[in-house]
GROMACS .gro file of N, CA and C in nm:
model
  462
    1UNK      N    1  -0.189   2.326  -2.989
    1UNK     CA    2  -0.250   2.344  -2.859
    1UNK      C    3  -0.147   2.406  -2.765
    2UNK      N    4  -0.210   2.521  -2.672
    2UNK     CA    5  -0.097   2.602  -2.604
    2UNK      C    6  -0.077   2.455  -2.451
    3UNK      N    7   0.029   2.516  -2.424
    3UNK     CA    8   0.025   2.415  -2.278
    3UNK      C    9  -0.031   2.512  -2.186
    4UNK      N   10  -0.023   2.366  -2.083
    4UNK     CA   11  -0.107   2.418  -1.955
    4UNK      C   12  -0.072   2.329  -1.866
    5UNK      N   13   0.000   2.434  -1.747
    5UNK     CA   14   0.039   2.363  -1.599
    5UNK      C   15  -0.101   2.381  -1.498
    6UNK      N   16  -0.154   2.248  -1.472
    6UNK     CA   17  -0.243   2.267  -1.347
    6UNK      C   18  -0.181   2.223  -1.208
    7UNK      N   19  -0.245   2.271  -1.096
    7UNK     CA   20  -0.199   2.246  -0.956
    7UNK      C   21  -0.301   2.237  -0.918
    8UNK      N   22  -0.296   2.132  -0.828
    8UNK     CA   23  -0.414   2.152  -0.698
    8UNK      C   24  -0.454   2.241  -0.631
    9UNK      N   25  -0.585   2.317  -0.659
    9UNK     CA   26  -0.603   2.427  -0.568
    9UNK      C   27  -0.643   2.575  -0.694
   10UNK      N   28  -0.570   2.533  -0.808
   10UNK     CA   29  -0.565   2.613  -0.909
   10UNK      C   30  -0.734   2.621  -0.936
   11UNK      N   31  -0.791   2.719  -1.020
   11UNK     CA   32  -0.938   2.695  -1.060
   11UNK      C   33  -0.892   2.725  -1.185
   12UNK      N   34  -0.990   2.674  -1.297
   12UNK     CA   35  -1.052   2.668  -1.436
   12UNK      C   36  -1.199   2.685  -1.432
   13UNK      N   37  -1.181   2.702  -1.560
   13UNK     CA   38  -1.344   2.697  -1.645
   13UNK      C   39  -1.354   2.594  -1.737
   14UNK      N   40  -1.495   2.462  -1.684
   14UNK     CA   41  -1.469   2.416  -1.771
   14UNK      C   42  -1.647   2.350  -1.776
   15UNK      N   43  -1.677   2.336  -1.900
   15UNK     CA   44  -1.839   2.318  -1.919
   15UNK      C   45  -1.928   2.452  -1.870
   16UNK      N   46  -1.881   2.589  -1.846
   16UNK     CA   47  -1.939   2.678  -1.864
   16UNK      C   48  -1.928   2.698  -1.694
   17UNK      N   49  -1.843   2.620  -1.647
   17UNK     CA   50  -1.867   2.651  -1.487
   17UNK      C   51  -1.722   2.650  -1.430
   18UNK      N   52  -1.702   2.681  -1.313
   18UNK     CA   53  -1.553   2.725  -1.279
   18UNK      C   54  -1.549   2.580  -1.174
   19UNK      N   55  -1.387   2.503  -1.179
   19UNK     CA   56  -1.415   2.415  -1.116
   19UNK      C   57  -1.263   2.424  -1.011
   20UNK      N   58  -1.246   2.374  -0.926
   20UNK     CA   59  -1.101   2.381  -0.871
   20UNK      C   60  -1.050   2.266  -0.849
   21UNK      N   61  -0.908   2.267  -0.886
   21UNK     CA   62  -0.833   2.164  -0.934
   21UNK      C   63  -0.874   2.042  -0.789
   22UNK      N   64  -0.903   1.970  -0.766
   22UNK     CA   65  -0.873   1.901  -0.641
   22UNK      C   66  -0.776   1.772  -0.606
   23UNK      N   67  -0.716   1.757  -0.703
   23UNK     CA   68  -0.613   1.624  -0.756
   23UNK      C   69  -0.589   1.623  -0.874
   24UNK      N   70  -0.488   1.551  -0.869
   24UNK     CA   71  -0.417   1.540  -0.995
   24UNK      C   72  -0.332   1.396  -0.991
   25UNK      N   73  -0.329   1.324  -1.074
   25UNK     CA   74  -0.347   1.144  -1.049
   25UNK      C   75  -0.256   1.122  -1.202
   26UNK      N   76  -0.152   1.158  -1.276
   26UNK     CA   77  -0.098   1.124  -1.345
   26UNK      C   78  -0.184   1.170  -1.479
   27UNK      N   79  -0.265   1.096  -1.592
   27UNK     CA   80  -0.345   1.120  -1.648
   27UNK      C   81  -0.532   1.141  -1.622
   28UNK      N   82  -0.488   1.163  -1.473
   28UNK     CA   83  -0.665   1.221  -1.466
   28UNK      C   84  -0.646   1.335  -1.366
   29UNK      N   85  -0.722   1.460  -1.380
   29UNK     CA   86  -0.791   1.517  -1.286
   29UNK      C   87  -0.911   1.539  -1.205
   30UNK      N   88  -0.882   1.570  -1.110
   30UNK     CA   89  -1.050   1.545  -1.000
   30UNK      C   90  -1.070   1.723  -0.970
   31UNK      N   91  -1.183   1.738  -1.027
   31UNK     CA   92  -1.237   1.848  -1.001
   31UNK      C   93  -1.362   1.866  -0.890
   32UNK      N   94  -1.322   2.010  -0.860
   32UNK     CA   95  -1.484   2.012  -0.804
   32UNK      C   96  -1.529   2.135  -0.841
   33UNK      N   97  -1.640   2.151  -0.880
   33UNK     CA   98  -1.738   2.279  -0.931
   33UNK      C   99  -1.746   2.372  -0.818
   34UNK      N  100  -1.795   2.490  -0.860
   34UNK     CA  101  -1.808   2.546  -0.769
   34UNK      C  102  -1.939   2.528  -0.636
   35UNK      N  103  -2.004   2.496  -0.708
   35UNK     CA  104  -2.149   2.422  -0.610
   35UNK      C  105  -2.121   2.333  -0.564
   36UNK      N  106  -1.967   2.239  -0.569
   36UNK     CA  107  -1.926   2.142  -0.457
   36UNK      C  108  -1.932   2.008  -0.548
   37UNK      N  109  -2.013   2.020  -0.651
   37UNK     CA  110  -2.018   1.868  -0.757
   37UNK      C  111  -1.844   1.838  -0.754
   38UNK      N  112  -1.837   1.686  -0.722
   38UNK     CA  113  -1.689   1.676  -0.748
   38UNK      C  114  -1.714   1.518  -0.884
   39UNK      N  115  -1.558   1.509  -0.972
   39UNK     CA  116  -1.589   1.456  -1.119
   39UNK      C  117  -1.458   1.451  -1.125
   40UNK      N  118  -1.445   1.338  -1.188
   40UNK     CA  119  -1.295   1.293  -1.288
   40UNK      C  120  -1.266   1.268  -1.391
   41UNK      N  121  -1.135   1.367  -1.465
   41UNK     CA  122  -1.150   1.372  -1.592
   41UNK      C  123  -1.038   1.304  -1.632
   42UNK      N  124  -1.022   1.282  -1.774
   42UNK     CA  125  -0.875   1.233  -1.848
   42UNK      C  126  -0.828   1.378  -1.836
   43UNK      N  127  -0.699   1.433  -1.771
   43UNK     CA  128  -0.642   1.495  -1.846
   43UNK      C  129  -0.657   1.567  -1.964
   44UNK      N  130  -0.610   1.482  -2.070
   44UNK     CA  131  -0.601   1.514  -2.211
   44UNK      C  132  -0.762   1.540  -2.274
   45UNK      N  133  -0.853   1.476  -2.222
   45UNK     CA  134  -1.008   1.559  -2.254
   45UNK      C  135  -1.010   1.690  -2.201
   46UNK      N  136  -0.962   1.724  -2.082
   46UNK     CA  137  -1.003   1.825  -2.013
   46UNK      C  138  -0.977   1.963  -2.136
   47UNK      N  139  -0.807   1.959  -2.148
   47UNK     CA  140  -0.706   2.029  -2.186
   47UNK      C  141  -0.765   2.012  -2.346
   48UNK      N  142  -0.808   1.930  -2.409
   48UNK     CA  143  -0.874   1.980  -2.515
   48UNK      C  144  -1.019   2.025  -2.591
   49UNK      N  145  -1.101   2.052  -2.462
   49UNK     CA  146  -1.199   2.043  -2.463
   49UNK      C  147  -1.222   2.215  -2.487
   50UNK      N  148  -1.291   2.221  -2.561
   50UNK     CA  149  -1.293   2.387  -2.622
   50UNK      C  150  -1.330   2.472  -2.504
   51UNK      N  151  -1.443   2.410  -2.400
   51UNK     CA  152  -1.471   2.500  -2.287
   51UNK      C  153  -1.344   2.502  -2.181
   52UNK      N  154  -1.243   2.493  -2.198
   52UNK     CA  155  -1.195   2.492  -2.085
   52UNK      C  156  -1.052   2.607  -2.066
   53UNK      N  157  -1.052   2.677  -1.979
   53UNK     CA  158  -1.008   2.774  -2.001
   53UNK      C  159  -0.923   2.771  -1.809
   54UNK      N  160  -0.808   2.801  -1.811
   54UNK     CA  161  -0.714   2.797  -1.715
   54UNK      C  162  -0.687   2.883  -1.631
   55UNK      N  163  -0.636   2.921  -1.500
   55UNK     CA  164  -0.626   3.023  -1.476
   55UNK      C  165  -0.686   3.140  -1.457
   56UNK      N  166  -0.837   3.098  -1.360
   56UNK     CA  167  -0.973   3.123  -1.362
   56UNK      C  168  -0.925   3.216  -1.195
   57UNK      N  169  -1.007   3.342  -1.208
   57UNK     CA  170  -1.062   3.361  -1.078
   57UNK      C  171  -1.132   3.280  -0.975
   58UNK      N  172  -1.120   3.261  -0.863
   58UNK     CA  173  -1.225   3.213  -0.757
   58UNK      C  174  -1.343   3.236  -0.769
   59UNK      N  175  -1.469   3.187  -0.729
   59UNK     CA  176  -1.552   3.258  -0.703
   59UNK      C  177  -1.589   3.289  -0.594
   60UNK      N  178  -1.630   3.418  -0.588
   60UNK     CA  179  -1.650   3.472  -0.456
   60UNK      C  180  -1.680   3.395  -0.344
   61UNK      N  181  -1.735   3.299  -0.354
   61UNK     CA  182  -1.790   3.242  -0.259
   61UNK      C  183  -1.769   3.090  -0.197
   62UNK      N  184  -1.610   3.095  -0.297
   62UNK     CA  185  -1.532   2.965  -0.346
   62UNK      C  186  -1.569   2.796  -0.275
   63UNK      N  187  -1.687   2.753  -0.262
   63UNK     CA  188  -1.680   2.628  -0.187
   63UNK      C  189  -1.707   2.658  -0.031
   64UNK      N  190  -1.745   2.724   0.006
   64UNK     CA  191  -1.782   2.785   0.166
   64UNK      C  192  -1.910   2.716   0.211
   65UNK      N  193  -1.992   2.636   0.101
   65UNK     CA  194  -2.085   2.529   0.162
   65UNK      C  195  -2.064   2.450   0.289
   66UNK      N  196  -2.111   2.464   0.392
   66UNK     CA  197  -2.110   2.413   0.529
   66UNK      C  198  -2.112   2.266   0.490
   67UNK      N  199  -2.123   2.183   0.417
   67UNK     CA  200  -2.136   2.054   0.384
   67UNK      C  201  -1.988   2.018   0.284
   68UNK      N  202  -1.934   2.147   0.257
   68UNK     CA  203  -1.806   2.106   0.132
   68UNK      C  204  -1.709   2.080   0.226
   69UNK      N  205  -1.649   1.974   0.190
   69UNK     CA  206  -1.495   1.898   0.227
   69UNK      C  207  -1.415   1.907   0.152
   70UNK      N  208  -1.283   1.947   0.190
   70UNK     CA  209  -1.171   1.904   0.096
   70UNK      C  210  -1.155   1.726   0.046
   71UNK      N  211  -1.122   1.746  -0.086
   71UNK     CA  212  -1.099   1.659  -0.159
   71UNK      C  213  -0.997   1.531  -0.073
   72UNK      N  214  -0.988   1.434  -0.007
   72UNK     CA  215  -0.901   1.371   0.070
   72UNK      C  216  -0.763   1.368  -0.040
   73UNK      N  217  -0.814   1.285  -0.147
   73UNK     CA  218  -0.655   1.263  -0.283
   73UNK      C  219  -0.597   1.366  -0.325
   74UNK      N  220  -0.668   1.512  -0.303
   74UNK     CA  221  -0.616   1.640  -0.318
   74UNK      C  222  -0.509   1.706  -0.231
   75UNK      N  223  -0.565   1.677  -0.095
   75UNK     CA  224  -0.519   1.683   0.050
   75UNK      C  225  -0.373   1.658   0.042
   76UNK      N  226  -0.398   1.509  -0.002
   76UNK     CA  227  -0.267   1.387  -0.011
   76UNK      C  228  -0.165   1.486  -0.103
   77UNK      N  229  -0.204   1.516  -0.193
   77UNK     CA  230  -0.099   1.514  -0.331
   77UNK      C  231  -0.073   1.643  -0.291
   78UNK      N  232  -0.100   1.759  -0.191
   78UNK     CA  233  -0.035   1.837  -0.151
   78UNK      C  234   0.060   1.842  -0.023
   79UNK      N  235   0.038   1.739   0.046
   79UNK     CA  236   0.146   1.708   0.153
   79UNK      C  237   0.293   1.684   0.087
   80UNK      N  238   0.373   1.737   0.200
   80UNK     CA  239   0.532   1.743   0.166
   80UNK      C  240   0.535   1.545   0.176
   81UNK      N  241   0.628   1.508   0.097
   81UNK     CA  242   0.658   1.339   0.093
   81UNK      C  243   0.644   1.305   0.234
   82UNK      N  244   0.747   1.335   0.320
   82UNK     CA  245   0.738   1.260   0.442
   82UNK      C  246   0.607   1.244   0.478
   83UNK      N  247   0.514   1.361   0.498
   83UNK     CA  248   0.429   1.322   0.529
   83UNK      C  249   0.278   1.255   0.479
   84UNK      N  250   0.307   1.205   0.335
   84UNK     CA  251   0.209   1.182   0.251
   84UNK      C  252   0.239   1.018   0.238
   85UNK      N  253   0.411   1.032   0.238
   85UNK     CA  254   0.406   0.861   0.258
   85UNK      C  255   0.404   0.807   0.448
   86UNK      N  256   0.392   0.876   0.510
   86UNK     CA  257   0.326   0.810   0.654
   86UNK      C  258   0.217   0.782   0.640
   87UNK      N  259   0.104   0.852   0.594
   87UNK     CA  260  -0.015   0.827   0.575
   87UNK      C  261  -0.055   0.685   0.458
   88UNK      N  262   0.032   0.703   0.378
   88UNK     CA  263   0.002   0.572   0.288
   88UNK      C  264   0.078   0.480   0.320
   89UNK      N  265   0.188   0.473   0.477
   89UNK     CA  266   0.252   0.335   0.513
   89UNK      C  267   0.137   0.314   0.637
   90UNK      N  268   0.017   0.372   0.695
   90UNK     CA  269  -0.052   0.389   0.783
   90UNK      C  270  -0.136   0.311   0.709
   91UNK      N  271  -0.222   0.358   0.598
   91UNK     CA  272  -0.316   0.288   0.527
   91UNK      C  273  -0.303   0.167   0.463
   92UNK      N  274  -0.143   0.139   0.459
   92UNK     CA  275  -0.126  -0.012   0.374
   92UNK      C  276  -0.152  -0.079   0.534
   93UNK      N  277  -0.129  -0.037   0.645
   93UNK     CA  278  -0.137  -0.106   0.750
   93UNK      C  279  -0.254  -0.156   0.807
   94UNK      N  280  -0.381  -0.043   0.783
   94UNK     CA  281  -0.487  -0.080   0.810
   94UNK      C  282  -0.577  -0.144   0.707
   95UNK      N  283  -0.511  -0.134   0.558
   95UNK     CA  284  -0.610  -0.255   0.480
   95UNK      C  285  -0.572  -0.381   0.543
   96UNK      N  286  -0.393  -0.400   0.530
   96UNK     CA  287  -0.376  -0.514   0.575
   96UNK      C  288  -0.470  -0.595   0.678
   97UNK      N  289  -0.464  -0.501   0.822
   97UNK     CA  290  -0.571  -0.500   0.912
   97UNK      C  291  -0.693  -0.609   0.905
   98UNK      N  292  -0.790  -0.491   0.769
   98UNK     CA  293  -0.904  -0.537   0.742
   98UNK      C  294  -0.905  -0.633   0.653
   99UNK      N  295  -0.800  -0.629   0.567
   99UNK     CA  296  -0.866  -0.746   0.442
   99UNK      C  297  -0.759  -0.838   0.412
  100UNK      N  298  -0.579  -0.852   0.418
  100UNK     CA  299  -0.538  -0.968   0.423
  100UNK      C  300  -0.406  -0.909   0.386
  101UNK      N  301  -0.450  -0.800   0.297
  101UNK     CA  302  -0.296  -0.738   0.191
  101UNK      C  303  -0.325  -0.582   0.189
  102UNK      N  304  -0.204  -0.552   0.209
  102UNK     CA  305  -0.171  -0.408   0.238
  102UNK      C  306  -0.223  -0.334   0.124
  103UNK      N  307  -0.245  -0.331  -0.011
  103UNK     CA  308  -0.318  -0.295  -0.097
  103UNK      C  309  -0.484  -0.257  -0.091
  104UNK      N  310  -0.516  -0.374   0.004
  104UNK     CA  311  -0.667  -0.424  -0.005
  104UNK      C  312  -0.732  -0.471  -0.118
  105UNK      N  313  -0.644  -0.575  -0.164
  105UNK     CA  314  -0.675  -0.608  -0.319
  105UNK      C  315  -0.613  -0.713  -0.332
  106UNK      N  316  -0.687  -0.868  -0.284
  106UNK     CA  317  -0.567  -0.964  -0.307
  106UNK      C  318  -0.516  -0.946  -0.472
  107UNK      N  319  -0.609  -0.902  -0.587
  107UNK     CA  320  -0.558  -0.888  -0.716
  107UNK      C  321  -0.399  -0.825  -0.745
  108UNK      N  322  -0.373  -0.753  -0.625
  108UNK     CA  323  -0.252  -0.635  -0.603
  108UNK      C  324  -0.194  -0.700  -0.452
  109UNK      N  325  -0.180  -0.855  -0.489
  109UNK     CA  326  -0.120  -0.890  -0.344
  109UNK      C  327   0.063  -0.869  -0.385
  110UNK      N  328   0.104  -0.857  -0.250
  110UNK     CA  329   0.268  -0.843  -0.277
  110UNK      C  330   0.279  -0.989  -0.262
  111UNK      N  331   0.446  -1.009  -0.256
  111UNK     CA  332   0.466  -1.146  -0.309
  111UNK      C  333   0.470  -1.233  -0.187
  112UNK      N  334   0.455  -1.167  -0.033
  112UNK     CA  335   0.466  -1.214   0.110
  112UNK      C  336   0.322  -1.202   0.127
  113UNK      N  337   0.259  -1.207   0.105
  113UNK     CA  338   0.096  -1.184   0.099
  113UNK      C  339   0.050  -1.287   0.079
  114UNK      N  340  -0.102  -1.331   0.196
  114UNK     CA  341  -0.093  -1.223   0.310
  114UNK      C  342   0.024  -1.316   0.422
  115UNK      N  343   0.025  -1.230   0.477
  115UNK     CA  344   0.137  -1.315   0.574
  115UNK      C  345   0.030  -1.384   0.671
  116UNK      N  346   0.071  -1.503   0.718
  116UNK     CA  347   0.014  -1.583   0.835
  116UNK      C  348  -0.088  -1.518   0.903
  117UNK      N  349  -0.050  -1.407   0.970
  117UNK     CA  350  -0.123  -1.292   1.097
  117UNK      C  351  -0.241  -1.256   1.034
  118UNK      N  352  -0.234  -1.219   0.900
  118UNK     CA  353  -0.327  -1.151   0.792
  118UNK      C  354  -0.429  -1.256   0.752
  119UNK      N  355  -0.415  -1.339   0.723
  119UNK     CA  356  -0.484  -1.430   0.626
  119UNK      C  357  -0.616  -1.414   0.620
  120UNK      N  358  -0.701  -1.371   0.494
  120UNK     CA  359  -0.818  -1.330   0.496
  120UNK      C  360  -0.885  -1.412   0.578
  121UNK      N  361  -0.868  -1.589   0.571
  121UNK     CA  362  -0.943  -1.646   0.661
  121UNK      C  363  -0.989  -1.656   0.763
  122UNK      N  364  -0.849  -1.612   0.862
  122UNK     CA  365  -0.892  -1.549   0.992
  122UNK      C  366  -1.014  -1.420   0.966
  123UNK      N  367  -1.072  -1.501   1.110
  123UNK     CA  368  -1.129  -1.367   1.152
  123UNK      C  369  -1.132  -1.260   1.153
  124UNK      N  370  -1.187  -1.097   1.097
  124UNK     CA  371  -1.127  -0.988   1.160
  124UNK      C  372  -1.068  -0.934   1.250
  125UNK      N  373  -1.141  -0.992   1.333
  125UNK     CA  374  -1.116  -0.937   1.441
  125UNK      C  375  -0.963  -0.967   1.493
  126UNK      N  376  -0.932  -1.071   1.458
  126UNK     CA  377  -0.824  -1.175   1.519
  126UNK      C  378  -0.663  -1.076   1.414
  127UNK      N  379  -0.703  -1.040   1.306
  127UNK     CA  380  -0.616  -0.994   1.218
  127UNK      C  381  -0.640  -0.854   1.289
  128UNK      N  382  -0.696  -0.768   1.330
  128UNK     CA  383  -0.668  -0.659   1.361
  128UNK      C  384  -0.596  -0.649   1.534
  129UNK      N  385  -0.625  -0.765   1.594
  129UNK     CA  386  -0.549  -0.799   1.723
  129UNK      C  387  -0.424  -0.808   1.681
  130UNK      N  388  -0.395  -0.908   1.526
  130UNK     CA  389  -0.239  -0.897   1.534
  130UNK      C  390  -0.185  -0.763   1.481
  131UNK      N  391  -0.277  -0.715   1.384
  131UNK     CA  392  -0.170  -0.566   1.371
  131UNK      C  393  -0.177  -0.455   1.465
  132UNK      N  394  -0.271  -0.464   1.558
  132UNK     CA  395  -0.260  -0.370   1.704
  132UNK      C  396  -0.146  -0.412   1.771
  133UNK      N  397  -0.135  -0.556   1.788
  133UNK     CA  398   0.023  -0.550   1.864
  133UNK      C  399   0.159  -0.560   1.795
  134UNK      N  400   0.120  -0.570   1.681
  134UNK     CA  401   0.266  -0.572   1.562
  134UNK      C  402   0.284  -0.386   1.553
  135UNK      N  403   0.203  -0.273   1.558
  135UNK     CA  404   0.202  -0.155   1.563
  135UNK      C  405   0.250  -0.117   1.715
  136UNK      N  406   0.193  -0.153   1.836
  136UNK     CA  407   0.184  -0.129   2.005
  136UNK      C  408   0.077  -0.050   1.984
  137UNK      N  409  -0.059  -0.045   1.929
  137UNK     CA  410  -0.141   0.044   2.004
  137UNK      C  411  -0.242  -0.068   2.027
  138UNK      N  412  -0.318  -0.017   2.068
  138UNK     CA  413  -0.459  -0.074   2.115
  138UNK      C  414  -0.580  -0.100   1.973
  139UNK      N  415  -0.618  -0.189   2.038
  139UNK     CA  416  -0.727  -0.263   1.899
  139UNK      C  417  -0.875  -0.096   1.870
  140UNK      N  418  -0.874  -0.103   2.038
  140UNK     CA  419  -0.984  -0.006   1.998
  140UNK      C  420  -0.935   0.134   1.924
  141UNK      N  421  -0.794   0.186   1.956
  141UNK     CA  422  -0.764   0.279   1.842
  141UNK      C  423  -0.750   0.223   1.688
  142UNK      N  424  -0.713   0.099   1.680
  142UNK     CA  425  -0.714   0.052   1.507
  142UNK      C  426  -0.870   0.093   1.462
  143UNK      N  427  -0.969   0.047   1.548
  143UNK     CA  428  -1.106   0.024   1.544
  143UNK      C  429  -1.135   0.154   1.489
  144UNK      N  430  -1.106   0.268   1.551
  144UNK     CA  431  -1.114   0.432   1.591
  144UNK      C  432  -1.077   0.443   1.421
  145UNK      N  433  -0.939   0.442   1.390
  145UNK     CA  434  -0.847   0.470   1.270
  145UNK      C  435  -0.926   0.420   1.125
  146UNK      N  436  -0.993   0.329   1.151
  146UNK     CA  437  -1.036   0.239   1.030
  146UNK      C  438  -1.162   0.311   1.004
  147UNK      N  439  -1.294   0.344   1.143
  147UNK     CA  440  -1.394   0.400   1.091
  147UNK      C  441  -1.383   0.563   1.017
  148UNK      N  442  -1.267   0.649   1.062
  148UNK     CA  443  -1.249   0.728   1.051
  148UNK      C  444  -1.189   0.750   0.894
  149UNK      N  445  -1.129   0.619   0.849
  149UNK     CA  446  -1.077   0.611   0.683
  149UNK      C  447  -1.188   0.592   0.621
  150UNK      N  448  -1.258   0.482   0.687
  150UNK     CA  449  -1.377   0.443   0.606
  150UNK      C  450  -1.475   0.555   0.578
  151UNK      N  451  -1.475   0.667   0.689
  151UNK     CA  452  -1.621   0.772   0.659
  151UNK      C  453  -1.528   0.880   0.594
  152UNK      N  454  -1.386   0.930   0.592
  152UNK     CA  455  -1.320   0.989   0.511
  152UNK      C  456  -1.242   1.029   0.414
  153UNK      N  457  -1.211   0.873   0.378
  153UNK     CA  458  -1.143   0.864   0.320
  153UNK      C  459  -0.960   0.875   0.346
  154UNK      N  460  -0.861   0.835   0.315
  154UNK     CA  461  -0.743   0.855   0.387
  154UNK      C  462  -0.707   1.022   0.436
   0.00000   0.00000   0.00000
């Protein structure tokens, strides 16, 4: 099997349709078709899958659907570090926020988890009062920050 470097942003052909890279996650890629369908693959299926072919033209009309969004995890994995880990020391801040542990997963709690301020038990509301003033902004911008993850994703 020949190799093959993919990048975000790169397009292929793959299932008879051209898709563009939109992430790349270690052993999976996230594609999106050209009609905007977005899908996640293994890697190693993709790359051996007889339809799939690398290093694809655009299509003319590349994703210009008034309804198509960039991929958010695509977004991410093309930001320079500094600014890809602000955004994910931002988001451990606002799961914390909402659910107890900076993960949002007591299954993936750290070993200070949750701290006192956090404790799922409390209230929401009461846990997002303490990380508005453990941050200095205002509750109603956490409020702002959280719906805005929630309808976009980070």
């Amino acid at each position: 099997m020949s190799s093959h470097r993919l990048a975000v942003t790169d397009w292929i052909e793959f299932e008879e349709e051209r898709h563009q890279v939109a992430g790349l996650d270690g052993a999976t890629v996230r594609l999106r078709s050209e009609n905007g369908r977005a899908q996640t693959i293994m890697l190693s299926v993709l790359l051996a899958d007889s339809s799939f072919r690398a290093a694809v033209e655009p299509p003319p009309t590349a994703l210009m659907d008034a309804d198509a969004h960039p991929d958010p995890a695509g977004v991410l994995a093309s930001l320079d570090k500094a600014v890809k880990d602000a955004a994910l020391k931002l988001e451990a801040h606002l799961l914390e926020a909402m659910t107890g542990y900076r993960s949002g997963d007591p299954l993936s709690a750290a070993a200070d988890e949750p701290r006192p301020q956090y404790d799922p038990a409390l209230p929401q509301v009461v846990r997002v009062q303490a990380k508005a003033q453990e941050l200095g902004v205002t509750e109603r911008w956490m409020w702002k920050l959280w719906a805005r993850r929630t309808e976009n994703g980070l």
